[in-house]
Amino acid sequence: FIGQNLVEELLLKGHHVVAYDRPTAILEIQEQFPQASCINGDFLTEENWENVLQGVNTCYHLISTSLPKTSNDDPISDVAGNVLGTLRLLEAARKMNKNIRIVFASSGGTVYGPLKSEKVSEDHPTDPICSYGITKLTIEKYLQLYRELHGVSSIALRIANPYGFRQSPDSTQGVIGVFSGRILRNSAVDVWGDGSVIRDYIFVKDV
């Protein structure tokens, strides 16, 4: 969802784009954006990042192999997929003379955990209560480590709940897209809890 919007924006600005994803997702990108170069891969096991990153000057890391609501069911897989996968990517960037900047999609909510205030600043305490938030925060720390020790340029964006074009109404996340899809189909909308939970949303084009 975010990745396809990003590919479109970069192509419109005249950049050459290399998209990396699983075969089914890459097929969809190829159909929509034939001018983009596409690489099939598996983030869980990828060992050839140096080949994937050849000629790349900015790497947008949007991959997550888990979801917030299910990550606690299998934290071992969560760490193995996301943290170890990112470390392989960082090692490749380090070996390639640090010429690649990494832009990482972190979480605008789960890294903080229980909130101490209604408005949350970037220096709010980070006490995640789900594995998803812990892995996102861990990756942020590894990005910082590789910046300090190896000069690998990076930034982490703590993105709130994005919505907009290409958001699937049949997904397991993305409340605006899912609720809108259900309303249009005259289906029931399920609200967890008592309805008092507050979320921040951001339009995907602003992301």
PDB file of C-alpha atoms in Angstrom:
ATOM      1  CA  PHE A   1       0.000   0.000   0.000  1.00  0.00           C
ATOM      2  CA  ILE A   2       2.618   2.572   1.026  1.00  0.00           C
ATOM      3  CA  GLY A   3       5.169   1.022  -1.327  1.00  0.00           C
ATOM      4  CA  GLN A   4       3.013   1.265  -4.429  1.00  0.00           C
ATOM      5  CA  ASN A   5       2.209   4.908  -3.692  1.00  0.00           C
ATOM      6  CA  LEU A   6       5.919   5.554  -3.152  1.00  0.00           C
ATOM      7  CA  VAL A   7       6.875   3.873  -6.441  1.00  0.00           C
ATOM      8  CA  GLU A   8       4.345   6.045  -8.269  1.00  0.00           C
ATOM      9  CA  GLU A   9       5.595   9.286  -6.674  1.00  0.00           C
ATOM     10  CA  LEU A  10       9.256   8.495  -7.366  1.00  0.00           C
ATOM     11  CA  LEU A  11       8.566   7.616 -10.987  1.00  0.00           C
ATOM     12  CA  LEU A  12       6.545  10.815 -11.456  1.00  0.00           C
ATOM     13  CA  LYS A  13       9.567  12.764 -10.169  1.00  0.00           C
ATOM     14  CA  GLY A  14      11.792  11.110 -12.777  1.00  0.00           C
ATOM     15  CA  HIS A  15      13.678   8.674 -10.548  1.00  0.00           C
ATOM     16  CA  HIS A  16      14.681   5.164 -11.541  1.00  0.00           C
ATOM     17  CA  VAL A  17      12.994   2.735  -9.155  1.00  0.00           C
ATOM     18  CA  VAL A  18      13.964  -0.795  -8.181  1.00  0.00           C
ATOM     19  CA  ALA A  19      11.127  -2.546  -6.342  1.00  0.00           C
ATOM     20  CA  TYR A  20      11.830  -5.588  -4.160  1.00  0.00           C
ATOM     21  CA  ASP A  21       9.032  -7.791  -2.847  1.00  0.00           C
ATOM     22  CA  ARG A  22       7.490 -11.253  -2.887  1.00  0.00           C
ATOM     23  CA  PRO A  23       6.541 -12.635  -6.325  1.00  0.00           C
ATOM     24  CA  THR A  24       2.787 -11.927  -6.058  1.00  0.00           C
ATOM     25  CA  ALA A  25       3.321  -8.324  -4.945  1.00  0.00           C
ATOM     26  CA  ILE A  26       6.038  -7.731  -7.550  1.00  0.00           C
ATOM     27  CA  LEU A  27       3.722  -8.977 -10.306  1.00  0.00           C
ATOM     28  CA  GLU A  28       1.182  -6.326  -9.290  1.00  0.00           C
ATOM     29  CA  ILE A  29       3.847  -3.593  -9.319  1.00  0.00           C
ATOM     30  CA  GLN A  30       5.084  -4.731 -12.758  1.00  0.00           C
ATOM     31  CA  GLU A  31       1.556  -4.488 -14.132  1.00  0.00           C
ATOM     32  CA  GLN A  32       0.960  -1.009 -12.699  1.00  0.00           C
ATOM     33  CA  PHE A  33       4.424   0.460 -13.243  1.00  0.00           C
ATOM     34  CA  PRO A  34       6.180  -1.271 -16.164  1.00  0.00           C
ATOM     35  CA  GLN A  35       8.921   1.394 -16.123  1.00  0.00           C
ATOM     36  CA  ALA A  36      10.120   0.195 -12.691  1.00  0.00           C
ATOM     37  CA  SER A  37      12.741  -2.552 -12.319  1.00  0.00           C
ATOM     38  CA  CYS A  38      11.367  -5.396 -10.202  1.00  0.00           C
ATOM     39  CA  ILE A  39      13.137  -8.061  -8.148  1.00  0.00           C
ATOM     40  CA  ASN A  40      11.471 -11.107  -6.600  1.00  0.00           C
ATOM     41  CA  GLY A  41      12.771 -11.966  -3.170  1.00  0.00           C
ATOM     42  CA  ASP A  42      12.086 -13.120   0.369  1.00  0.00           C
ATOM     43  CA  PHE A  43      13.119 -10.712   3.119  1.00  0.00           C
ATOM     44  CA  LEU A  44      13.211 -13.577   5.626  1.00  0.00           C
ATOM     45  CA  THR A  45      16.049 -15.352   3.832  1.00  0.00           C
ATOM     46  CA  GLU A  46      17.608 -12.831   1.413  1.00  0.00           C
ATOM     47  CA  GLU A  47      21.393 -13.211   1.268  1.00  0.00           C
ATOM     48  CA  ASN A  48      22.137 -11.169  -1.878  1.00  0.00           C
ATOM     49  CA  TRP A  49      21.458  -7.619  -0.745  1.00  0.00           C
ATOM     50  CA  GLU A  50      24.676  -6.355  -2.304  1.00  0.00           C
ATOM     51  CA  ASN A  51      23.366  -7.424  -5.724  1.00  0.00           C
ATOM     52  CA  VAL A  52      19.887  -6.022  -5.047  1.00  0.00           C
ATOM     53  CA  LEU A  53      21.328  -2.661  -3.949  1.00  0.00           C
ATOM     54  CA  GLN A  54      23.707  -2.167  -6.869  1.00  0.00           C
ATOM     55  CA  GLY A  55      23.241   1.375  -8.202  1.00  0.00           C
ATOM     56  CA  VAL A  56      20.770   2.321  -5.454  1.00  0.00           C
ATOM     57  CA  ASN A  57      21.397   5.547  -3.527  1.00  0.00           C
ATOM     58  CA  THR A  58      18.270   5.560  -1.324  1.00  0.00           C
ATOM     59  CA  CYS A  59      16.659   2.426   0.079  1.00  0.00           C
ATOM     60  CA  TYR A  60      13.117   2.798   1.425  1.00  0.00           C
ATOM     61  CA  HIS A  61      12.676  -0.039   3.911  1.00  0.00           C
ATOM     62  CA  LEU A  62       8.917  -0.607   4.168  1.00  0.00           C
ATOM     63  CA  ILE A  63       8.918  -4.368   4.734  1.00  0.00           C
ATOM     64  CA  SER A  64       7.325  -5.837   7.848  1.00  0.00           C
ATOM     65  CA  THR A  65       6.709  -9.548   8.198  1.00  0.00           C
ATOM     66  CA  SER A  66       4.230  -9.188  11.079  1.00  0.00           C
ATOM     67  CA  LEU A  67       1.211  -7.203  12.241  1.00  0.00           C
ATOM     68  CA  PRO A  68       0.767  -5.446  15.605  1.00  0.00           C
ATOM     69  CA  LYS A  69      -2.238  -7.499  16.698  1.00  0.00           C
ATOM     70  CA  THR A  70      -0.660 -10.903  15.925  1.00  0.00           C
ATOM     71  CA  SER A  71       3.052 -10.307  16.576  1.00  0.00           C
ATOM     72  CA  ASN A  72       2.844 -11.515  20.195  1.00  0.00           C
ATOM     73  CA  ASP A  73       1.610 -14.899  18.954  1.00  0.00           C
ATOM     74  CA  ASP A  74       5.062 -15.693  17.532  1.00  0.00           C
ATOM     75  CA  PRO A  75       7.712 -13.204  18.701  1.00  0.00           C
ATOM     76  CA  ILE A  76      10.538 -15.507  17.565  1.00  0.00           C
ATOM     77  CA  SER A  77       9.364 -15.302  13.949  1.00  0.00           C
ATOM     78  CA  ASP A  78       8.811 -11.573  14.373  1.00  0.00           C
ATOM     79  CA  VAL A  79      12.429 -11.032  15.416  1.00  0.00           C
ATOM     80  CA  ALA A  80      13.830 -13.522  12.885  1.00  0.00           C
ATOM     81  CA  GLY A  81      11.967 -11.938  10.010  1.00  0.00           C
ATOM     82  CA  ASN A  82      12.272  -8.253  10.785  1.00  0.00           C
ATOM     83  CA  VAL A  83      15.370  -7.681  12.903  1.00  0.00           C
ATOM     84  CA  LEU A  84      17.653 -10.285  11.300  1.00  0.00           C
ATOM     85  CA  GLY A  85      16.417  -9.369   7.835  1.00  0.00           C
ATOM     86  CA  THR A  86      17.225  -5.704   8.461  1.00  0.00           C
ATOM     87  CA  LEU A  87      20.667  -6.560   9.862  1.00  0.00           C
ATOM     88  CA  ARG A  88      21.502  -8.389   6.623  1.00  0.00           C
ATOM     89  CA  LEU A  89      20.441  -5.277   4.713  1.00  0.00           C
ATOM     90  CA  LEU A  90      22.568  -3.035   6.958  1.00  0.00           C
ATOM     91  CA  GLU A  91      25.586  -5.296   6.600  1.00  0.00           C
ATOM     92  CA  ALA A  92      25.308  -5.070   2.813  1.00  0.00           C
ATOM     93  CA  ALA A  93      25.081  -1.260   3.018  1.00  0.00           C
ATOM     94  CA  ARG A  94      28.174  -1.203   5.265  1.00  0.00           C
ATOM     95  CA  LYS A  95      30.157  -3.337   2.834  1.00  0.00           C
ATOM     96  CA  MET A  96      29.149  -1.146  -0.101  1.00  0.00           C
ATOM     97  CA  ASN A  97      31.205   1.823   1.162  1.00  0.00           C
ATOM     98  CA  LYS A  98      28.222   3.349   2.967  1.00  0.00           C
ATOM     99  CA  ASN A  99      26.903   5.074  -0.153  1.00  0.00           C
ATOM    100  CA  ILE A 100      23.273   4.110   0.493  1.00  0.00           C
ATOM    101  CA  ARG A 101      20.815   6.037   2.637  1.00  0.00           C
ATOM    102  CA  ILE A 102      18.143   3.944   4.354  1.00  0.00           C
ATOM    103  CA  VAL A 103      14.696   5.385   5.094  1.00  0.00           C
ATOM    104  CA  PHE A 104      12.928   3.062   7.529  1.00  0.00           C
ATOM    105  CA  ALA A 105       9.164   2.917   8.100  1.00  0.00           C
ATOM    106  CA  SER A 106       8.861   2.584  11.863  1.00  0.00           C
ATOM    107  CA  SER A 107       5.636   2.789  13.872  1.00  0.00           C
ATOM    108  CA  GLY A 108       3.944   5.977  15.037  1.00  0.00           C
ATOM    109  CA  GLY A 109       2.100   4.194  17.829  1.00  0.00           C
ATOM    110  CA  THR A 110       3.350   0.775  18.883  1.00  0.00           C
ATOM    111  CA  VAL A 111       6.901   1.880  19.801  1.00  0.00           C
ATOM    112  CA  TYR A 112       5.525   4.025  22.644  1.00  0.00           C
ATOM    113  CA  GLY A 113       3.280   1.567  24.487  1.00  0.00           C
ATOM    114  CA  PRO A 114       0.961   2.949  27.191  1.00  0.00           C
ATOM    115  CA  LEU A 115       0.813   6.703  26.728  1.00  0.00           C
ATOM    116  CA  LYS A 116       1.837   9.152  29.437  1.00  0.00           C
ATOM    117  CA  SER A 117       0.080  12.040  27.704  1.00  0.00           C
ATOM    118  CA  GLU A 118      -2.612  12.524  25.050  1.00  0.00           C
ATOM    119  CA  LYS A 119      -0.206  14.293  22.704  1.00  0.00           C
ATOM    120  CA  VAL A 120       2.920  12.270  22.009  1.00  0.00           C
ATOM    121  CA  SER A 121       6.277  13.833  21.161  1.00  0.00           C
ATOM    122  CA  GLU A 122       9.278  11.960  19.755  1.00  0.00           C
ATOM    123  CA  ASP A 123      10.909  11.925  23.201  1.00  0.00           C
ATOM    124  CA  HIS A 124       7.928  10.183  24.825  1.00  0.00           C
ATOM    125  CA  PRO A 125       9.023   7.024  26.714  1.00  0.00           C
ATOM    126  CA  THR A 126       9.185   3.926  24.527  1.00  0.00           C
ATOM    127  CA  ASP A 127       7.753   0.912  26.352  1.00  0.00           C
ATOM    128  CA  PRO A 128       6.143  -1.278  23.663  1.00  0.00           C
ATOM    129  CA  ILE A 129       3.627  -3.890  24.767  1.00  0.00           C
ATOM    130  CA  CYS A 130       3.651  -5.885  21.524  1.00  0.00           C
ATOM    131  CA  SER A 131       6.481  -7.622  19.695  1.00  0.00           C
ATOM    132  CA  TYR A 132       5.796  -5.536  16.574  1.00  0.00           C
ATOM    133  CA  GLY A 133       6.638  -2.335  18.466  1.00  0.00           C
ATOM    134  CA  ILE A 134       9.703  -3.911  20.067  1.00  0.00           C
ATOM    135  CA  THR A 135      11.125  -5.014  16.703  1.00  0.00           C
ATOM    136  CA  LYS A 136      10.459  -1.597  15.153  1.00  0.00           C
ATOM    137  CA  LEU A 137      12.277   0.075  18.053  1.00  0.00           C
ATOM    138  CA  THR A 138      15.104  -2.465  17.874  1.00  0.00           C
ATOM    139  CA  ILE A 139      15.598  -1.713  14.179  1.00  0.00           C
ATOM    140  CA  GLU A 140      15.691   2.026  14.981  1.00  0.00           C
ATOM    141  CA  LYS A 141      18.498   1.318  17.459  1.00  0.00           C
ATOM    142  CA  TYR A 142      20.447  -0.769  14.940  1.00  0.00           C
ATOM    143  CA  LEU A 143      20.123   2.039  12.398  1.00  0.00           C
ATOM    144  CA  GLN A 144      21.629   4.365  15.000  1.00  0.00           C
ATOM    145  CA  LEU A 145      24.402   1.857  15.729  1.00  0.00           C
ATOM    146  CA  TYR A 146      25.356   1.549  12.057  1.00  0.00           C
ATOM    147  CA  ARG A 147      25.302   5.348  11.699  1.00  0.00           C
ATOM    148  CA  GLU A 148      27.647   5.788  14.662  1.00  0.00           C
ATOM    149  CA  LEU A 149      30.024   2.875  14.006  1.00  0.00           C
ATOM    150  CA  HIS A 150      30.008   2.574  10.235  1.00  0.00           C
ATOM    151  CA  GLY A 151      28.639   5.842   8.835  1.00  0.00           C
ATOM    152  CA  VAL A 152      25.626   4.219   7.168  1.00  0.00           C
ATOM    153  CA  SER A 153      23.161   7.068   6.570  1.00  0.00           C
ATOM    154  CA  SER A 154      19.596   6.419   7.739  1.00  0.00           C
ATOM    155  CA  ILE A 155      16.420   7.906   9.159  1.00  0.00           C
ATOM    156  CA  ALA A 156      13.430   6.265  10.872  1.00  0.00           C
ATOM    157  CA  LEU A 157       9.954   7.649  10.241  1.00  0.00           C
ATOM    158  CA  ARG A 158       7.401   6.908  12.966  1.00  0.00           C
ATOM    159  CA  ILE A 159       4.388   6.871  10.687  1.00  0.00           C
ATOM    160  CA  ALA A 160       0.883   7.102  12.130  1.00  0.00           C
ATOM    161  CA  ASN A 161      -2.000   5.123  10.612  1.00  0.00           C
ATOM    162  CA  PRO A 162      -1.846   5.858   6.852  1.00  0.00           C
ATOM    163  CA  TYR A 163      -4.899   5.802   4.624  1.00  0.00           C
ATOM    164  CA  GLY A 164      -5.709   6.577   1.004  1.00  0.00           C
ATOM    165  CA  PHE A 165      -5.247   5.287  -2.528  1.00  0.00           C
ATOM    166  CA  ARG A 166      -4.565   1.558  -2.992  1.00  0.00           C
ATOM    167  CA  GLN A 167      -5.530   0.654   0.578  1.00  0.00           C
ATOM    168  CA  SER A 168      -7.295  -2.693   0.472  1.00  0.00           C
ATOM    169  CA  PRO A 169     -10.811  -2.817   1.971  1.00  0.00           C
ATOM    170  CA  ASP A 170     -10.223  -6.523   2.653  1.00  0.00           C
ATOM    171  CA  SER A 171      -7.006  -6.103   4.652  1.00  0.00           C
ATOM    172  CA  THR A 172      -6.530  -7.058   8.292  1.00  0.00           C
ATOM    173  CA  GLN A 173      -5.281  -3.559   9.092  1.00  0.00           C
ATOM    174  CA  GLY A 174      -6.051  -0.006   7.985  1.00  0.00           C
ATOM    175  CA  VAL A 175      -9.281   0.893   9.740  1.00  0.00           C
ATOM    176  CA  ILE A 176     -10.334   3.684   7.349  1.00  0.00           C
ATOM    177  CA  GLY A 177     -10.041   1.476   4.271  1.00  0.00           C
ATOM    178  CA  VAL A 178     -11.582  -1.555   5.982  1.00  0.00           C
ATOM    179  CA  PHE A 179     -14.486   0.354   7.560  1.00  0.00           C
ATOM    180  CA  SER A 180     -15.178   2.242   4.322  1.00  0.00           C
ATOM    181  CA  GLY A 181     -15.239  -1.023   2.390  1.00  0.00           C
ATOM    182  CA  ARG A 182     -17.642  -2.591   4.870  1.00  0.00           C
ATOM    183  CA  ILE A 183     -19.937   0.440   4.827  1.00  0.00           C
ATOM    184  CA  LEU A 184     -20.051   0.428   1.017  1.00  0.00           C
ATOM    185  CA  ARG A 185     -20.991  -3.280   1.107  1.00  0.00           C
ATOM    186  CA  ASN A 186     -23.602  -2.694   3.841  1.00  0.00           C
ATOM    187  CA  SER A 187     -21.638  -5.034   6.115  1.00  0.00           C
ATOM    188  CA  ALA A 188     -21.235  -4.801   9.869  1.00  0.00           C
ATOM    189  CA  VAL A 189     -18.370  -2.706  11.262  1.00  0.00           C
ATOM    190  CA  ASP A 190     -16.638  -4.306  14.237  1.00  0.00           C
ATOM    191  CA  VAL A 191     -15.302  -1.945  16.906  1.00  0.00           C
ATOM    192  CA  TRP A 192     -13.036  -3.466  19.526  1.00  0.00           C
ATOM    193  CA  GLY A 193     -13.260  -2.088  23.069  1.00  0.00           C
ATOM    194  CA  ASP A 194     -15.677   0.643  24.139  1.00  0.00           C
ATOM    195  CA  GLY A 195     -15.050   3.012  21.219  1.00  0.00           C
ATOM    196  CA  SER A 196     -12.972   5.478  23.237  1.00  0.00           C
ATOM    197  CA  VAL A 197      -9.599   4.599  21.665  1.00  0.00           C
ATOM    198  CA  ILE A 198      -8.001   7.525  19.802  1.00  0.00           C
ATOM    199  CA  ARG A 199      -5.837   7.067  16.692  1.00  0.00           C
ATOM    200  CA  ASP A 200      -3.830   9.453  14.551  1.00  0.00           C
ATOM    201  CA  TYR A 201      -4.217   9.153  10.774  1.00  0.00           C
ATOM    202  CA  ILE A 202      -2.131  10.471   7.910  1.00  0.00           C
ATOM    203  CA  PHE A 203      -2.932  10.582   4.185  1.00  0.00           C
ATOM    204  CA  VAL A 204      -0.590   8.295   2.256  1.00  0.00           C
ATOM    205  CA  LYS A 205       0.444  11.043  -0.177  1.00  0.00           C
ATOM    206  CA  ASP A 206       1.641  13.085   2.829  1.00  0.00           C
ATOM    207  CA  VAL A 207       3.685  10.096   3.984  1.00  0.00           C
TER     208      VAL A 207
END
